[in-house]
mmCIF file of C-alpha atoms in Angstrom:
data_model
loop_
_atom_site.group_PDB
_atom_site.id
_atom_site.type_symbol
_atom_site.label_atom_id
_atom_site.label_comp_id
_atom_site.label_asym_id
_atom_site.label_seq_id
_atom_site.Cartn_x
_atom_site.Cartn_y
_atom_site.Cartn_z
ATOM 1 C CA MET V 1 4.956 36.450 4.213
ATOM 2 C CA ASP V 2 5.806 35.942 0.533
ATOM 3 C CA LYS V 3 2.886 35.133 -1.718
ATOM 4 C CA VAL V 4 4.096 31.914 -3.350
ATOM 5 C CA CYS V 5 1.554 29.997 -5.392
ATOM 6 C CA ALA V 6 1.908 26.630 -7.096
ATOM 7 C CA VAL V 7 -0.414 26.265 -10.069
ATOM 8 C CA PHE V 8 -0.619 22.623 -11.115
ATOM 9 C CA GLY V 9 -1.900 22.511 -14.674
ATOM 10 C CA GLY V 10 -0.698 26.099 -15.017
ATOM 11 C CA SER V 11 0.437 25.886 -18.631
ATOM 12 C CA ARG V 12 -3.025 25.955 -20.228
ATOM 13 C CA GLY V 13 -6.730 26.473 -19.700
ATOM 14 C CA ILE V 14 -7.949 27.532 -16.279
ATOM 15 C CA GLY V 15 -4.542 27.110 -14.654
ATOM 16 C CA ARG V 16 -2.933 29.452 -17.158
ATOM 17 C CA ALA V 17 -5.677 32.059 -16.662
ATOM 18 C CA VAL V 18 -5.231 31.827 -12.876
ATOM 19 C CA ALA V 19 -1.459 32.223 -13.263
ATOM 20 C CA GLN V 20 -1.921 35.326 -15.412
ATOM 21 C CA LEU V 21 -4.185 36.989 -12.837
ATOM 22 C CA MET V 22 -1.950 36.050 -9.933
ATOM 23 C CA ALA V 23 1.171 37.325 -11.693
ATOM 24 C CA GLN V 24 -0.573 40.686 -12.156
ATOM 25 C CA LYS V 25 -1.284 40.729 -8.404
ATOM 26 C CA GLY V 26 2.372 40.179 -7.504
ATOM 27 C CA TYR V 27 2.418 36.496 -6.560
ATOM 28 C CA ARG V 28 5.568 34.453 -7.131
ATOM 29 C CA LEU V 29 4.445 31.493 -9.197
ATOM 30 C CA ALA V 30 5.442 27.917 -9.791
ATOM 31 C CA ILE V 31 3.907 26.855 -13.096
ATOM 32 C CA VAL V 32 3.631 23.079 -12.954
ATOM 33 C CA ALA V 33 2.767 20.796 -15.878
ATOM 34 C CA ARG V 34 3.787 17.419 -17.240
ATOM 35 C CA ASN V 35 5.502 19.120 -20.170
ATOM 36 C CA LEU V 36 8.368 21.220 -18.790
ATOM 37 C CA GLU V 37 8.921 23.142 -22.024
ATOM 38 C CA VAL V 38 5.300 24.304 -22.138
ATOM 39 C CA ALA V 39 5.458 25.242 -18.443
ATOM 40 C CA LYS V 40 8.659 27.233 -19.092
ATOM 41 C CA ALA V 41 7.030 29.069 -21.984
ATOM 42 C CA THR V 42 4.061 30.023 -19.811
ATOM 43 C CA ALA V 43 6.290 31.143 -16.917
ATOM 44 C CA GLY V 44 8.360 33.218 -19.332
ATOM 45 C CA GLU V 45 5.282 34.922 -20.770
ATOM 46 C CA LEU V 46 4.244 36.034 -17.278
ATOM 47 C CA GLY V 47 7.430 38.047 -16.776
ATOM 48 C CA GLY V 48 8.981 38.400 -13.336
ATOM 49 C CA ASN V 49 10.684 35.643 -11.401
ATOM 50 C CA HIS V 50 8.231 32.816 -11.966
ATOM 51 C CA LEU V 51 9.544 29.273 -12.341
ATOM 52 C CA ALA V 52 8.432 26.186 -14.233
ATOM 53 C CA PHE V 53 8.401 22.610 -12.994
ATOM 54 C CA SER V 54 7.496 19.253 -14.499
ATOM 55 C CA CYS V 55 5.357 16.866 -12.460
ATOM 56 C CA ASP V 56 3.060 13.902 -12.957
ATOM 57 C CA VAL V 57 0.505 14.494 -10.180
ATOM 58 C CA ALA V 58 -0.511 10.831 -10.238
ATOM 59 C CA LYS V 59 2.904 9.867 -8.807
ATOM 60 C CA GLU V 60 3.396 10.650 -5.122
ATOM 61 C CA GLN V 61 7.193 10.796 -5.240
ATOM 62 C CA ASP V 62 7.038 13.145 -8.228
ATOM 63 C CA VAL V 63 4.697 15.447 -6.278
ATOM 64 C CA GLN V 64 6.970 15.353 -3.205
ATOM 65 C CA ASN V 65 10.062 16.123 -5.279
ATOM 66 C CA THR V 66 8.289 19.007 -7.011
ATOM 67 C CA PHE V 67 7.254 20.578 -3.707
ATOM 68 C CA GLU V 68 10.819 20.274 -2.412
ATOM 69 C CA GLU V 69 12.161 21.987 -5.538
ATOM 70 C CA MET V 70 9.526 24.737 -5.402
ATOM 71 C CA GLU V 71 10.294 25.496 -1.770
ATOM 72 C CA LYS V 72 14.038 25.429 -2.427
ATOM 73 C CA HIS V 73 13.751 27.996 -5.227
ATOM 74 C CA LEU V 74 10.687 30.073 -4.272
ATOM 75 C CA GLY V 75 10.180 29.547 -0.554
ATOM 76 C CA PRO V 76 7.245 27.927 1.244
ATOM 77 C CA VAL V 77 4.158 27.448 -0.929
ATOM 78 C CA ASN V 78 1.243 29.172 0.754
ATOM 79 C CA PHE V 79 -1.235 29.034 -2.130
ATOM 80 C CA LEU V 80 -2.083 25.961 -4.202
ATOM 81 C CA VAL V 81 -4.275 25.731 -7.283
ATOM 82 C CA ASN V 82 -5.101 22.278 -8.620
ATOM 83 C CA ALA V 83 -6.079 22.707 -12.255
ATOM 84 C CA ALA V 84 -4.243 19.674 -13.656
ATOM 85 C CA GLY V 85 -6.489 17.146 -15.288
ATOM 86 C CA ILE V 86 -7.021 14.846 -18.211
ATOM 87 C CA ASN V 87 -10.119 13.958 -20.171
ATOM 88 C CA ARG V 88 -10.874 10.541 -21.636
ATOM 89 C CA ASP V 89 -14.520 11.068 -22.557
ATOM 90 C CA ALA V 90 -16.219 8.280 -24.416
ATOM 91 C CA LEU V 91 -19.422 6.351 -24.107
ATOM 92 C CA PHE V 92 -19.189 4.540 -20.808
ATOM 93 C CA VAL V 93 -19.582 1.099 -22.389
ATOM 94 C CA ARG V 94 -16.696 1.877 -24.757
ATOM 95 C CA THR V 95 -14.391 3.390 -22.149
ATOM 96 C CA ARG V 96 -11.337 1.282 -21.537
ATOM 97 C CA THR V 97 -10.569 0.441 -17.926
ATOM 98 C CA GLU V 98 -7.046 1.844 -18.219
ATOM 99 C CA ASP V 99 -8.515 5.201 -19.340
ATOM 100 C CA MET V 100 -10.775 5.264 -16.272
ATOM 101 C CA VAL V 101 -7.856 4.449 -13.986
ATOM 102 C CA SER V 102 -5.650 7.075 -15.644
ATOM 103 C CA GLN V 103 -8.344 9.723 -15.251
ATOM 104 C CA LEU V 104 -8.908 8.842 -11.580
ATOM 105 C CA HIS V 105 -5.187 8.853 -10.844
ATOM 106 C CA THR V 106 -4.643 12.251 -12.420
ATOM 107 C CA ASN V 107 -7.869 14.100 -11.622
ATOM 108 C CA LEU V 108 -8.669 12.729 -8.155
ATOM 109 C CA LEU V 109 -5.554 11.163 -6.668
ATOM 110 C CA GLY V 110 -3.364 13.910 -8.142
ATOM 111 C CA SER V 111 -5.324 16.638 -6.354
ATOM 112 C CA MET V 112 -5.219 14.672 -3.135
ATOM 113 C CA LEU V 113 -1.444 14.179 -3.382
ATOM 114 C CA THR V 114 -0.739 17.861 -4.059
ATOM 115 C CA CYS V 115 -3.027 18.895 -1.180
ATOM 116 C CA LYS V 116 -1.252 16.453 1.140
ATOM 117 C CA ALA V 117 2.160 17.840 0.164
ATOM 118 C CA ALA V 118 1.040 21.464 0.510
ATOM 119 C CA MET V 119 -0.614 20.885 3.881
ATOM 120 C CA ARG V 120 2.720 20.018 5.498
ATOM 121 C CA THR V 121 3.781 23.642 5.181
ATOM 122 C CA MET V 122 0.356 25.253 5.382
ATOM 123 C CA ILE V 123 -0.458 23.680 8.743
ATOM 124 C CA LYS V 124 2.417 25.692 10.236
ATOM 125 C CA GLN V 125 2.065 28.975 8.358
ATOM 126 C CA GLY V 126 -1.455 29.022 6.896
ATOM 127 C CA GLY V 127 -2.434 29.091 3.270
ATOM 128 C CA SER V 128 -5.182 28.451 0.746
ATOM 129 C CA ILE V 129 -5.984 25.625 -1.645
ATOM 130 C CA VAL V 130 -8.434 25.748 -4.541
ATOM 131 C CA ASN V 131 -9.320 22.658 -6.575
ATOM 132 C CA VAL V 132 -10.736 23.485 -9.990
ATOM 133 C CA GLY V 133 -13.423 21.538 -11.817
ATOM 134 C CA PHE V 134 -14.797 21.366 -15.344
ATOM 135 C CA ILE V 135 -15.150 24.318 -17.728
ATOM 136 C CA HIS V 136 -14.872 24.720 -21.484
ATOM 137 C CA THR V 137 -11.168 24.675 -22.405
ATOM 138 C CA ASP V 138 -8.921 23.088 -25.036
ATOM 139 C CA MET V 139 -9.192 19.850 -23.069
ATOM 140 C CA THR V 140 -12.984 19.754 -23.507
ATOM 141 C CA LYS V 141 -13.351 21.392 -26.912
ATOM 142 C CA HIS V 142 -14.344 18.117 -28.589
ATOM 143 C CA LEU V 143 -17.565 17.850 -26.563
ATOM 144 C CA LYS V 144 -20.835 18.453 -28.384
ATOM 145 C CA GLU V 145 -21.290 22.115 -27.515
ATOM 146 C CA ASP V 146 -24.810 22.743 -28.774
ATOM 147 C CA TYR V 147 -26.306 20.018 -26.601
ATOM 148 C CA LEU V 148 -24.461 21.227 -23.517
ATOM 149 C CA LYS V 149 -25.020 24.960 -24.110
ATOM 150 C CA LYS V 150 -28.783 24.630 -24.387
ATOM 151 C CA ASN V 151 -28.821 23.259 -20.832
ATOM 152 C CA ILE V 152 -26.883 26.211 -19.386
ATOM 153 C CA PRO V 153 -29.271 29.024 -18.377
ATOM 154 C CA LEU V 154 -26.803 31.714 -19.488
ATOM 155 C CA GLY V 155 -26.721 30.022 -22.908
ATOM 156 C CA ARG V 156 -22.956 29.820 -23.184
ATOM 157 C CA PHE V 157 -19.912 28.170 -21.698
ATOM 158 C CA GLY V 158 -17.877 30.048 -19.160
ATOM 159 C CA ASP V 159 -14.329 30.835 -20.087
ATOM 160 C CA ALA V 160 -11.138 30.183 -18.195
ATOM 161 C CA LEU V 161 -10.765 33.810 -17.101
ATOM 162 C CA GLU V 162 -14.202 33.806 -15.449
ATOM 163 C CA VAL V 163 -13.221 30.770 -13.403
ATOM 164 C CA ALA V 164 -9.796 32.276 -12.684
ATOM 165 C CA HIS V 165 -11.435 35.305 -11.045
ATOM 166 C CA ALA V 166 -13.379 32.961 -8.743
ATOM 167 C CA VAL V 167 -10.201 31.019 -7.905
ATOM 168 C CA VAL V 168 -8.289 34.185 -6.998
ATOM 169 C CA PHE V 169 -11.243 35.380 -4.905
ATOM 170 C CA LEU V 170 -11.166 32.154 -2.899
ATOM 171 C CA LEU V 171 -7.393 32.230 -2.502
ATOM 172 C CA GLU V 172 -7.498 35.776 -1.200
ATOM 173 C CA SER V 173 -10.436 35.247 1.176
ATOM 174 C CA PRO V 174 -8.831 33.765 4.310
ATOM 175 C CA TYR V 175 -12.079 33.393 6.231
ATOM 176 C CA ILE V 176 -13.730 31.260 3.555
ATOM 177 C CA THR V 177 -12.893 27.638 4.239
ATOM 178 C CA GLY V 178 -14.257 24.281 3.125
ATOM 179 C CA HIS V 179 -16.524 25.939 0.578
ATOM 180 C CA VAL V 180 -17.599 24.746 -2.850
ATOM 181 C CA LEU V 181 -18.138 27.707 -5.147
ATOM 182 C CA VAL V 182 -20.099 26.668 -8.202
ATOM 183 C CA VAL V 183 -19.185 28.615 -11.332
ATOM 184 C CA ASP V 184 -21.399 27.044 -13.986
ATOM 185 C CA GLY V 185 -23.598 29.708 -15.595
ATOM 186 C CA GLY V 186 -26.583 28.399 -13.623
ATOM 187 C CA LEU V 187 -26.335 24.790 -14.827
ATOM 188 C CA GLN V 188 -26.881 23.406 -11.322
ATOM 189 C CA LEU V 189 -30.235 25.219 -11.216
ATOM 190 C CA THR V 190 -31.566 23.007 -13.997
ATOM 191 C CA VAL V 191 -30.771 19.694 -12.341
#
């Protein structure tokens, strides 16, 4: 079985770090992002026969079309990483409703739509899906770091590569299923 992995949000942050590790391990990758040019640049940097695709994960037809194109050019997708997301942080009372809806559509509905599309193939042949959460990346760099860091027992933010190692571990561990692996420097211990 070919090792074909779709990395949604693969052009930056955690998704890019995951793609780099998986390329080193011999996976054939589909780097998926809203911006096709950025996805192409990332795929090109990885070397090999990796491809780039543009997709808005909040649109079901866009997700379906992207999976069809990936399977046409790479074969059945047996590994899926959902690292696509947007951030519209603001004080809750100042957050516009359209920003909340946009964030829900991309971060929640988008992951659900990509999982639904991937499951059609994975039900027949098997596979692994990892949905990625929050870590310090370009998308979150505007957050007040000092306040957040003092609450993390390790005293620092994790980086994308640390999360990428956990993602690859889960993808390559076929007997681990339905698990939530917390990679937060001990933050959950303080709650």
